[in-house]
Protein backbone atom coordinates (compact mmCIF):
# COMPACT_ATOMS: atom_id res chain seq x y z
CA UNK A 1 0.00 0.00 0.00
CA UNK A 2 1.31 3.39 -0.98
CA UNK A 3 2.34 5.79 1.79
CA UNK A 4 0.41 9.01 2.00
CA UNK A 5 2.22 12.32 1.71
CA UNK A 6 0.32 15.15 3.31
CA UNK A 7 1.42 17.86 0.94
CA UNK A 8 -0.88 20.87 0.69
CA UNK A 9 -1.74 21.19 -2.98
CA UNK A 10 -4.32 22.78 -5.20
CA UNK A 11 -6.84 20.34 -6.72
CA UNK A 12 -5.65 19.01 -10.03
CA UNK A 13 -7.51 18.95 -13.28
CA UNK A 14 -9.24 15.72 -14.16
CA UNK A 15 -7.20 12.70 -15.18
CA UNK A 16 -8.35 11.19 -18.45
CA UNK A 17 -8.21 7.43 -18.21
CA UNK A 18 -8.44 6.69 -21.90
CA UNK A 19 -11.34 6.47 -24.31
CA UNK A 20 -14.38 8.72 -24.23
CA UNK A 21 -14.85 9.75 -20.64
CA UNK A 22 -16.65 12.41 -18.59
CA UNK A 23 -14.01 15.05 -19.31
CA UNK A 24 -15.03 14.92 -22.98
CA UNK A 25 -18.52 16.22 -22.10
CA UNK A 26 -19.41 19.88 -22.44
CA UNK A 27 -20.18 20.91 -18.88
CA UNK A 28 -19.63 23.41 -16.10
CA UNK A 29 -17.55 21.19 -13.84
CA UNK A 30 -14.73 23.74 -13.99
CA UNK A 31 -16.74 26.42 -12.22
CA UNK A 32 -18.09 26.68 -8.73
CA UNK A 33 -21.25 28.46 -7.58
CA UNK A 34 -19.64 31.88 -7.95
CA UNK A 35 -17.98 31.06 -11.26
CA UNK A 36 -14.65 30.31 -9.61
CA UNK A 37 -12.27 28.00 -11.43
CA UNK A 38 -12.35 24.53 -9.91
CA UNK A 39 -8.57 24.41 -10.00
CA UNK A 40 -8.79 26.92 -7.13
CA UNK A 41 -12.01 26.04 -5.25
CA UNK A 42 -13.28 28.73 -2.94
CA UNK A 43 -15.51 28.26 0.07
CA UNK A 44 -17.93 30.85 1.37
CA UNK A 45 -19.06 31.00 4.96
CA UNK A 46 -22.05 28.74 5.39
CA UNK A 47 -25.04 30.22 7.21
CA UNK A 48 -25.53 26.81 8.80
CA UNK A 49 -22.38 24.79 9.29
CA UNK A 50 -22.48 21.10 8.41
CA UNK A 51 -20.82 19.35 11.31
CA UNK A 52 -19.60 15.78 10.89
CA UNK A 53 -21.32 13.17 13.05
CA UNK A 54 -18.60 10.59 12.43
CA UNK A 55 -18.01 7.74 10.02
CA UNK A 56 -19.38 4.21 9.70
CA UNK A 57 -17.77 1.15 8.09
CA UNK A 58 -19.13 -1.89 6.31
CA UNK A 59 -17.23 -4.94 5.02
CA UNK A 60 -18.72 -7.79 2.96
CA UNK A 61 -20.49 -10.04 3.79
CA UNK A 62 -21.71 -8.33 6.98
CA UNK A 63 -25.25 -7.13 7.53
CA UNK A 64 -26.04 -3.50 6.81
CA UNK A 65 -24.47 -0.95 9.17
CA UNK A 66 -27.00 1.35 10.87
CA UNK A 67 -25.97 5.03 10.79
CA UNK A 68 -28.78 6.86 12.59
CA UNK A 69 -31.98 8.73 11.85
CA UNK A 70 -32.80 10.29 8.48
CA UNK A 71 -34.55 13.11 10.35
CA UNK A 72 -31.44 14.81 11.71
CA UNK A 73 -28.62 13.84 9.37
CA UNK A 74 -27.48 13.18 5.82
CA UNK A 75 -25.08 10.34 4.94
CA UNK A 76 -22.81 9.81 1.94
CA UNK A 77 -19.90 7.72 0.71
CA UNK A 78 -16.35 8.63 1.79
CA UNK A 79 -14.47 5.42 0.90
CA UNK A 80 -15.04 2.75 -1.75
CA UNK A 81 -12.81 -0.32 -1.78
CA UNK A 82 -12.62 -3.82 -3.21
CA UNK A 83 -13.11 -5.98 -6.26
CA UNK A 84 -15.87 -4.62 -8.50
CA UNK A 85 -16.15 -7.62 -10.80
CA UNK A 86 -19.83 -8.03 -11.67
CA UNK A 87 -23.30 -6.50 -11.53
CA UNK A 88 -23.55 -7.69 -7.93
CA UNK A 89 -20.54 -5.65 -6.80
CA UNK A 90 -21.76 -2.54 -5.01
CA UNK A 91 -21.54 -0.17 -2.07
CA UNK A 92 -24.68 1.66 -1.06
CA UNK A 93 -25.88 4.33 1.39
CA UNK A 94 -29.65 3.97 1.66
CA UNK A 95 -32.62 4.91 3.83
CA UNK A 96 -35.06 2.42 5.31
CA UNK A 97 -37.63 2.79 8.09
CA UNK A 98 -36.43 6.26 9.04
CA UNK A 99 -32.75 5.29 9.39
CA UNK A 100 -29.64 5.44 7.23
CA UNK A 101 -27.76 2.23 6.39
CA UNK A 102 -24.51 1.28 4.64
CA UNK A 103 -24.25 -2.00 2.75
CA UNK A 104 -22.93 -3.52 -0.46
CA UNK A 105 -22.42 -6.67 -2.42
CA UNK A 106 -19.60 -8.83 -3.74
CA UNK A 107 -16.05 -8.54 -2.40
CA UNK A 108 -16.34 -4.87 -1.43
CA UNK A 109 -16.17 -2.61 1.59
CA UNK A 110 -17.01 1.03 2.30
CA UNK A 111 -16.95 3.90 4.75
CA UNK A 112 -19.75 6.47 4.90
CA UNK A 113 -19.92 9.71 6.83
CA UNK A 114 -22.95 11.50 8.24
CA UNK A 115 -23.44 15.23 8.85
CA UNK A 116 -25.96 17.06 11.01
CA UNK A 117 -29.06 18.09 9.08
CA UNK A 118 -30.92 21.27 10.05
CA UNK A 119 -34.71 21.21 10.13
CA UNK A 120 -34.94 23.40 7.01
CA UNK A 121 -32.40 21.39 5.00
CA UNK A 122 -34.12 19.81 2.00
CA UNK A 123 -32.84 16.39 0.92
CA UNK A 124 -33.80 14.92 -2.45
CA UNK A 125 -34.80 11.39 -3.20
CA UNK A 126 -32.37 9.12 -5.02
CA UNK A 127 -31.49 9.77 -8.65
CA UNK A 128 -30.46 6.73 -10.72
CA UNK A 129 -28.14 6.13 -13.66
CA UNK A 130 -27.86 2.71 -15.31
CA UNK A 131 -25.53 1.47 -18.02
CA UNK A 132 -27.18 1.73 -21.42
CA UNK A 133 -28.77 5.11 -20.81
CA UNK A 134 -28.21 7.38 -23.79
CA UNK A 135 -28.70 10.56 -21.78
CA UNK A 136 -27.55 11.56 -18.29
CA UNK A 137 -30.03 11.78 -15.43
CA UNK A 138 -31.09 15.37 -14.70
CA UNK A 139 -31.02 16.03 -10.94
CA UNK A 140 -32.26 19.63 -10.89
CA UNK A 141 -30.82 23.06 -10.29
CA UNK A 142 -27.29 23.79 -9.08
CA UNK A 143 -28.54 26.91 -7.27
CA UNK A 144 -28.34 26.35 -3.53
CA UNK A 145 -27.96 22.59 -3.95
CA UNK A 146 -25.05 20.13 -4.17
CA UNK A 147 -25.21 16.47 -5.24
CA UNK A 148 -23.07 13.48 -4.26
CA UNK A 149 -22.81 9.73 -4.84
CA UNK A 150 -24.63 7.34 -2.51
CA UNK A 151 -24.23 4.13 -4.56
CA UNK A 152 -21.88 2.70 -7.19
CA UNK A 153 -22.25 -0.78 -8.65
CA UNK A 154 -21.12 -3.12 -11.40
CA UNK A 155 -17.81 -3.96 -13.02
CA UNK A 156 -14.99 -1.42 -12.74
CA UNK A 157 -12.31 -3.11 -14.84
CA UNK A 158 -10.67 -0.28 -16.79
CA UNK A 159 -10.57 3.44 -17.51
CA UNK A 160 -13.70 2.92 -19.61
CA UNK A 161 -15.70 2.39 -16.39
CA UNK A 162 -16.80 5.50 -14.53
CA UNK A 163 -19.68 7.18 -12.71
CA UNK A 164 -19.92 10.95 -12.43
CA UNK A 165 -21.92 13.88 -11.06
CA UNK A 166 -21.38 17.08 -13.02
CA UNK A 167 -22.98 20.48 -13.67
CA UNK A 168 -24.18 21.77 -17.03
CA UNK A 169 -26.55 24.61 -17.98
CA UNK A 170 -27.41 25.32 -14.36
CA UNK A 171 -28.40 21.74 -13.54
CA UNK A 172 -26.77 18.73 -11.90
CA UNK A 173 -26.46 15.53 -13.92
CA UNK A 174 -25.56 11.91 -13.13
CA UNK A 175 -23.90 9.88 -15.89
CA UNK A 176 -21.34 7.15 -16.51
CA UNK A 177 -20.05 4.39 -18.73
CA UNK A 178 -19.64 0.65 -18.27
CA UNK A 179 -17.62 -1.52 -20.65
CA UNK A 180 -19.48 -4.66 -19.58
CA UNK A 181 -22.86 -2.93 -19.52
CA UNK A 182 -23.60 -3.75 -15.87
CA UNK A 183 -22.59 -0.51 -14.12
CA UNK A 184 -24.78 1.89 -12.23
CA UNK A 185 -24.80 4.79 -9.79
CA UNK A 186 -27.21 6.65 -7.53
CA UNK A 187 -27.02 10.13 -6.04
CA UNK A 188 -28.82 12.55 -3.74
CA UNK A 189 -28.84 16.35 -3.58
CA UNK A 190 -29.10 18.58 -0.50
CA UNK A 191 -29.69 22.29 -0.04
CA UNK A 192 -26.58 24.20 1.06
CA UNK A 193 -25.52 27.83 1.21
CA UNK A 194 -22.18 27.15 -0.49
CA UNK A 195 -20.07 24.35 -1.94
CA UNK A 196 -16.57 23.99 -3.34
CA UNK A 197 -15.36 23.30 -6.81
CA UNK A 198 -14.26 19.74 -7.55
CA UNK A 199 -11.08 18.33 -6.09
CA UNK A 200 -9.34 15.54 -8.02
CA UNK A 201 -6.95 12.69 -7.28
CA UNK A 202 -5.62 9.82 -9.38
CA UNK A 203 -3.26 6.97 -8.62
CA UNK A 204 -0.70 8.60 -10.92
CA UNK A 205 -0.14 11.19 -8.18
CA UNK A 206 2.52 10.74 -5.51
CA UNK A 207 0.55 12.76 -2.94
CA UNK A 208 -3.02 13.06 -1.65
CA UNK A 209 -5.04 16.15 -2.51
CA UNK A 210 -5.66 18.70 0.24
CA UNK A 211 -9.30 19.89 0.37
CA UNK A 212 -9.26 22.45 3.18
CA UNK A 213 -10.25 22.52 6.82
CA UNK A 214 -12.65 20.06 8.43
CA UNK A 215 -14.30 22.67 10.66
CA UNK A 216 -17.91 23.25 9.61
CA UNK A 217 -17.45 21.30 6.37
CA UNK A 218 -17.88 17.79 5.07
CA UNK A 219 -16.80 16.32 1.73
CA UNK A 220 -18.44 13.68 -0.47
CA UNK A 221 -17.55 11.67 -3.57
CA UNK A 222 -18.72 12.88 -6.99
CA UNK A 223 -16.69 10.66 -9.36
CA UNK A 224 -15.23 7.16 -9.43
CA UNK A 225 -13.30 5.64 -12.32
CA UNK A 226 -10.80 2.94 -13.18
CA UNK A 227 -9.94 -0.62 -12.33
CA UNK A 228 -10.97 -1.94 -8.92
CA UNK A 229 -10.04 -5.63 -8.80
CA UNK A 230 -8.64 -6.28 -5.32
CA UNK A 231 -8.96 -5.24 -1.69
CA UNK A 232 -5.92 -3.04 -2.26
CA UNK A 233 -7.79 -0.78 -4.68
CA UNK A 234 -9.71 2.10 -3.12
CA UNK A 235 -10.65 5.77 -3.20
CA UNK A 236 -10.89 7.72 0.03
CA UNK A 237 -11.90 10.97 1.72
CA UNK A 238 -10.27 11.23 5.14
CA UNK A 239 -9.27 13.80 7.76
CA UNK A 240 -5.81 14.52 9.16
CA UNK A 241 -4.61 17.35 11.41
CA UNK A 242 -7.78 19.38 10.92
CA UNK A 243 -7.95 19.08 7.13
CA UNK A 244 -9.78 16.95 4.56
CA UNK A 245 -7.76 14.93 2.05
CA UNK A 246 -8.66 12.98 -1.08
CA UNK A 247 -6.61 9.91 -2.00
CA UNK A 248 -6.61 6.20 -2.67
CA UNK A 249 -4.57 3.35 -4.06
CA UNK A 250 -4.39 1.14 -7.15
CA UNK A 251 -2.54 -2.16 -7.12
CA UNK A 252 -2.23 -2.80 -10.85
CA UNK A 253 -3.90 0.01 -12.78
CA UNK A 254 -5.10 3.60 -12.65
CA UNK A 255 -8.03 4.70 -10.51
CA UNK A 256 -9.36 8.24 -10.13
CA UNK A 257 -11.76 10.11 -7.87
CA UNK A 258 -13.32 13.55 -7.44
CA UNK A 259 -15.08 15.17 -4.50
CA UNK A 260 -16.78 18.37 -3.36
CA UNK A 261 -16.95 19.92 0.08
CA UNK A 262 -19.97 21.74 1.49
CSV table of C-alpha atoms in Angstrom, one decimal:
chain,number,residue,atom,x,y,z
A,1,UNK,CA,0.0,0.0,0.0
A,2,UNK,CA,1.3,3.4,-1.0
A,3,UNK,CA,2.3,5.8,1.8
A,4,UNK,CA,0.4,9.0,2.0
A,5,UNK,CA,2.2,12.3,1.7
A,6,UNK,CA,0.3,15.1,3.3
A,7,UNK,CA,1.4,17.9,0.9
A,8,UNK,CA,-0.9,20.9,0.7
A,9,UNK,CA,-1.7,21.2,-3.0
A,10,UNK,CA,-4.3,22.8,-5.2
A,11,UNK,CA,-6.8,20.3,-6.7
A,12,UNK,CA,-5.7,19.0,-10.0
A,13,UNK,CA,-7.5,19.0,-13.3
A,14,UNK,CA,-9.2,15.7,-14.2
A,15,UNK,CA,-7.2,12.7,-15.2
A,16,UNK,CA,-8.3,11.2,-18.4
A,17,UNK,CA,-8.2,7.4,-18.2
A,18,UNK,CA,-8.4,6.7,-21.9
A,19,UNK,CA,-11.3,6.5,-24.3
A,20,UNK,CA,-14.4,8.7,-24.2
A,21,UNK,CA,-14.9,9.8,-20.6
A,22,UNK,CA,-16.6,12.4,-18.6
A,23,UNK,CA,-14.0,15.0,-19.3
A,24,UNK,CA,-15.0,14.9,-23.0
A,25,UNK,CA,-18.5,16.2,-22.1
A,26,UNK,CA,-19.4,19.9,-22.4
A,27,UNK,CA,-20.2,20.9,-18.9
A,28,UNK,CA,-19.6,23.4,-16.1
A,29,UNK,CA,-17.6,21.2,-13.8
A,30,UNK,CA,-14.7,23.7,-14.0
A,31,UNK,CA,-16.7,26.4,-12.2
A,32,UNK,CA,-18.1,26.7,-8.7
A,33,UNK,CA,-21.2,28.5,-7.6
A,34,UNK,CA,-19.6,31.9,-7.9
A,35,UNK,CA,-18.0,31.1,-11.3
A,36,UNK,CA,-14.6,30.3,-9.6
A,37,UNK,CA,-12.3,28.0,-11.4
A,38,UNK,CA,-12.4,24.5,-9.9
A,39,UNK,CA,-8.6,24.4,-10.0
A,40,UNK,CA,-8.8,26.9,-7.1
A,41,UNK,CA,-12.0,26.0,-5.3
A,42,UNK,CA,-13.3,28.7,-2.9
A,43,UNK,CA,-15.5,28.3,0.1
A,44,UNK,CA,-17.9,30.8,1.4
A,45,UNK,CA,-19.1,31.0,5.0
A,46,UNK,CA,-22.1,28.7,5.4
A,47,UNK,CA,-25.0,30.2,7.2
A,48,UNK,CA,-25.5,26.8,8.8
A,49,UNK,CA,-22.4,24.8,9.3
A,50,UNK,CA,-22.5,21.1,8.4
A,51,UNK,CA,-20.8,19.3,11.3
A,52,UNK,CA,-19.6,15.8,10.9
A,53,UNK,CA,-21.3,13.2,13.0
A,54,UNK,CA,-18.6,10.6,12.4
A,55,UNK,CA,-18.0,7.7,10.0
A,56,UNK,CA,-19.4,4.2,9.7
A,57,UNK,CA,-17.8,1.2,8.1
A,58,UNK,CA,-19.1,-1.9,6.3
A,59,UNK,CA,-17.2,-4.9,5.0
A,60,UNK,CA,-18.7,-7.8,3.0
A,61,UNK,CA,-20.5,-10.0,3.8
A,62,UNK,CA,-21.7,-8.3,7.0
A,63,UNK,CA,-25.3,-7.1,7.5
A,64,UNK,CA,-26.0,-3.5,6.8
A,65,UNK,CA,-24.5,-1.0,9.2
A,66,UNK,CA,-27.0,1.3,10.9
A,67,UNK,CA,-26.0,5.0,10.8
A,68,UNK,CA,-28.8,6.9,12.6
A,69,UNK,CA,-32.0,8.7,11.9
A,70,UNK,CA,-32.8,10.3,8.5
A,71,UNK,CA,-34.6,13.1,10.3
A,72,UNK,CA,-31.4,14.8,11.7
A,73,UNK,CA,-28.6,13.8,9.4
A,74,UNK,CA,-27.5,13.2,5.8
A,75,UNK,CA,-25.1,10.3,4.9
A,76,UNK,CA,-22.8,9.8,1.9
A,77,UNK,CA,-19.9,7.7,0.7
A,78,UNK,CA,-16.4,8.6,1.8
A,79,UNK,CA,-14.5,5.4,0.9
A,80,UNK,CA,-15.0,2.7,-1.8
A,81,UNK,CA,-12.8,-0.3,-1.8
A,82,UNK,CA,-12.6,-3.8,-3.2
A,83,UNK,CA,-13.1,-6.0,-6.3
A,84,UNK,CA,-15.9,-4.6,-8.5
A,85,UNK,CA,-16.2,-7.6,-10.8
A,86,UNK,CA,-19.8,-8.0,-11.7
A,87,UNK,CA,-23.3,-6.5,-11.5
A,88,UNK,CA,-23.5,-7.7,-7.9
A,89,UNK,CA,-20.5,-5.7,-6.8
A,90,UNK,CA,-21.8,-2.5,-5.0
A,91,UNK,CA,-21.5,-0.2,-2.1
A,92,UNK,CA,-24.7,1.7,-1.1
A,93,UNK,CA,-25.9,4.3,1.4
A,94,UNK,CA,-29.6,4.0,1.7
A,95,UNK,CA,-32.6,4.9,3.8
A,96,UNK,CA,-35.1,2.4,5.3
A,97,UNK,CA,-37.6,2.8,8.1
A,98,UNK,CA,-36.4,6.3,9.0
A,99,UNK,CA,-32.8,5.3,9.4
A,100,UNK,CA,-29.6,5.4,7.2
A,101,UNK,CA,-27.8,2.2,6.4
A,102,UNK,CA,-24.5,1.3,4.6
A,103,UNK,CA,-24.2,-2.0,2.7
A,104,UNK,CA,-22.9,-3.5,-0.5
A,105,UNK,CA,-22.4,-6.7,-2.4
A,106,UNK,CA,-19.6,-8.8,-3.7
A,107,UNK,CA,-16.1,-8.5,-2.4
A,108,UNK,CA,-16.3,-4.9,-1.4
A,109,UNK,CA,-16.2,-2.6,1.6
A,110,UNK,CA,-17.0,1.0,2.3
A,111,UNK,CA,-17.0,3.9,4.8
A,112,UNK,CA,-19.7,6.5,4.9
A,113,UNK,CA,-19.9,9.7,6.8
A,114,UNK,CA,-23.0,11.5,8.2
A,115,UNK,CA,-23.4,15.2,8.9
A,116,UNK,CA,-26.0,17.1,11.0
A,117,UNK,CA,-29.1,18.1,9.1
A,118,UNK,CA,-30.9,21.3,10.0
A,119,UNK,CA,-34.7,21.2,10.1
A,120,UNK,CA,-34.9,23.4,7.0
A,121,UNK,CA,-32.4,21.4,5.0
A,122,UNK,CA,-34.1,19.8,2.0
A,123,UNK,CA,-32.8,16.4,0.9
A,124,UNK,CA,-33.8,14.9,-2.4
A,125,UNK,CA,-34.8,11.4,-3.2
A,126,UNK,CA,-32.4,9.1,-5.0
A,127,UNK,CA,-31.5,9.8,-8.7
A,128,UNK,CA,-30.5,6.7,-10.7
A,129,UNK,CA,-28.1,6.1,-13.7
A,130,UNK,CA,-27.9,2.7,-15.3
A,131,UNK,CA,-25.5,1.5,-18.0
A,132,UNK,CA,-27.2,1.7,-21.4
A,133,UNK,CA,-28.8,5.1,-20.8
A,134,UNK,CA,-28.2,7.4,-23.8
A,135,UNK,CA,-28.7,10.6,-21.8
A,136,UNK,CA,-27.6,11.6,-18.3
A,137,UNK,CA,-30.0,11.8,-15.4
A,138,UNK,CA,-31.1,15.4,-14.7
A,139,UNK,CA,-31.0,16.0,-10.9
A,140,UNK,CA,-32.3,19.6,-10.9
A,141,UNK,CA,-30.8,23.1,-10.3
A,142,UNK,CA,-27.3,23.8,-9.1
A,143,UNK,CA,-28.5,26.9,-7.3
A,144,UNK,CA,-28.3,26.4,-3.5
A,145,UNK,CA,-28.0,22.6,-3.9
A,146,UNK,CA,-25.1,20.1,-4.2
A,147,UNK,CA,-25.2,16.5,-5.2
A,148,UNK,CA,-23.1,13.5,-4.3
A,149,UNK,CA,-22.8,9.7,-4.8
A,150,UNK,CA,-24.6,7.3,-2.5
A,151,UNK,CA,-24.2,4.1,-4.6
A,152,UNK,CA,-21.9,2.7,-7.2
A,153,UNK,CA,-22.2,-0.8,-8.6
A,154,UNK,CA,-21.1,-3.1,-11.4
A,155,UNK,CA,-17.8,-4.0,-13.0
A,156,UNK,CA,-15.0,-1.4,-12.7
A,157,UNK,CA,-12.3,-3.1,-14.8
A,158,UNK,CA,-10.7,-0.3,-16.8
A,159,UNK,CA,-10.6,3.4,-17.5
A,160,UNK,CA,-13.7,2.9,-19.6
A,161,UNK,CA,-15.7,2.4,-16.4
A,162,UNK,CA,-16.8,5.5,-14.5
A,163,UNK,CA,-19.7,7.2,-12.7
A,164,UNK,CA,-19.9,10.9,-12.4
A,165,UNK,CA,-21.9,13.9,-11.1
A,166,UNK,CA,-21.4,17.1,-13.0
A,167,UNK,CA,-23.0,20.5,-13.7
A,168,UNK,CA,-24.2,21.8,-17.0
A,169,UNK,CA,-26.5,24.6,-18.0
A,170,UNK,CA,-27.4,25.3,-14.4
A,171,UNK,CA,-28.4,21.7,-13.5
A,172,UNK,CA,-26.8,18.7,-11.9
A,173,UNK,CA,-26.5,15.5,-13.9
A,174,UNK,CA,-25.6,11.9,-13.1
A,175,UNK,CA,-23.9,9.9,-15.9
A,176,UNK,CA,-21.3,7.2,-16.5
A,177,UNK,CA,-20.1,4.4,-18.7
A,178,UNK,CA,-19.6,0.7,-18.3
A,179,UNK,CA,-17.6,-1.5,-20.7
A,180,UNK,CA,-19.5,-4.7,-19.6
A,181,UNK,CA,-22.9,-2.9,-19.5
A,182,UNK,CA,-23.6,-3.8,-15.9
A,183,UNK,CA,-22.6,-0.5,-14.1
A,184,UNK,CA,-24.8,1.9,-12.2
A,185,UNK,CA,-24.8,4.8,-9.8
A,186,UNK,CA,-27.2,6.6,-7.5
A,187,UNK,CA,-27.0,10.1,-6.0
A,188,UNK,CA,-28.8,12.6,-3.7
A,189,UNK,CA,-28.8,16.3,-3.6
A,190,UNK,CA,-29.1,18.6,-0.5
A,191,UNK,CA,-29.7,22.3,0.0
A,192,UNK,CA,-26.6,24.2,1.1
A,193,UNK,CA,-25.5,27.8,1.2
A,194,UNK,CA,-22.2,27.1,-0.5
A,195,UNK,CA,-20.1,24.3,-1.9
A,196,UNK,CA,-16.6,24.0,-3.3
A,197,UNK,CA,-15.4,23.3,-6.8
A,198,UNK,CA,-14.3,19.7,-7.5
A,199,UNK,CA,-11.1,18.3,-6.1
A,200,UNK,CA,-9.3,15.5,-8.0
A,201,UNK,CA,-7.0,12.7,-7.3
A,202,UNK,CA,-5.6,9.8,-9.4
A,203,UNK,CA,-3.3,7.0,-8.6
A,204,UNK,CA,-0.7,8.6,-10.9
A,205,UNK,CA,-0.1,11.2,-8.2
A,206,UNK,CA,2.5,10.7,-5.5
A,207,UNK,CA,0.5,12.8,-2.9
A,208,UNK,CA,-3.0,13.1,-1.7
A,209,UNK,CA,-5.0,16.2,-2.5
A,210,UNK,CA,-5.7,18.7,0.2
A,211,UNK,CA,-9.3,19.9,0.4
A,212,UNK,CA,-9.3,22.5,3.2
A,213,UNK,CA,-10.2,22.5,6.8
A,214,UNK,CA,-12.7,20.1,8.4
A,215,UNK,CA,-14.3,22.7,10.7
A,216,UNK,CA,-17.9,23.3,9.6
A,217,UNK,CA,-17.5,21.3,6.4
A,218,UNK,CA,-17.9,17.8,5.1
A,219,UNK,CA,-16.8,16.3,1.7
A,220,UNK,CA,-18.4,13.7,-0.5
A,221,UNK,CA,-17.6,11.7,-3.6
A,222,UNK,CA,-18.7,12.9,-7.0
A,223,UNK,CA,-16.7,10.7,-9.4
A,224,UNK,CA,-15.2,7.2,-9.4
A,225,UNK,CA,-13.3,5.6,-12.3
A,226,UNK,CA,-10.8,2.9,-13.2
A,227,UNK,CA,-9.9,-0.6,-12.3
A,228,UNK,CA,-11.0,-1.9,-8.9
A,229,UNK,CA,-10.0,-5.6,-8.8
A,230,UNK,CA,-8.6,-6.3,-5.3
A,231,UNK,CA,-9.0,-5.2,-1.7
A,232,UNK,CA,-5.9,-3.0,-2.3
A,233,UNK,CA,-7.8,-0.8,-4.7
A,234,UNK,CA,-9.7,2.1,-3.1
A,235,UNK,CA,-10.6,5.8,-3.2
A,236,UNK,CA,-10.9,7.7,0.0
A,237,UNK,CA,-11.9,11.0,1.7
A,238,UNK,CA,-10.3,11.2,5.1
A,239,UNK,CA,-9.3,13.8,7.8
A,240,UNK,CA,-5.8,14.5,9.2
A,241,UNK,CA,-4.6,17.4,11.4
A,242,UNK,CA,-7.8,19.4,10.9
A,243,UNK,CA,-7.9,19.1,7.1
A,244,UNK,CA,-9.8,17.0,4.6
A,245,UNK,CA,-7.8,14.9,2.0
A,246,UNK,CA,-8.7,13.0,-1.1
A,247,UNK,CA,-6.6,9.9,-2.0
A,248,UNK,CA,-6.6,6.2,-2.7
A,249,UNK,CA,-4.6,3.3,-4.1
A,250,UNK,CA,-4.4,1.1,-7.2
A,251,UNK,CA,-2.5,-2.2,-7.1
A,252,UNK,CA,-2.2,-2.8,-10.8
A,253,UNK,CA,-3.9,0.0,-12.8
A,254,UNK,CA,-5.1,3.6,-12.7
A,255,UNK,CA,-8.0,4.7,-10.5
A,256,UNK,CA,-9.4,8.2,-10.1
A,257,UNK,CA,-11.8,10.1,-7.9
A,258,UNK,CA,-13.3,13.6,-7.4
A,259,UNK,CA,-15.1,15.2,-4.5
A,260,UNK,CA,-16.8,18.4,-3.4
A,261,UNK,CA,-16.9,19.9,0.1
A,262,UNK,CA,-20.0,21.7,1.5
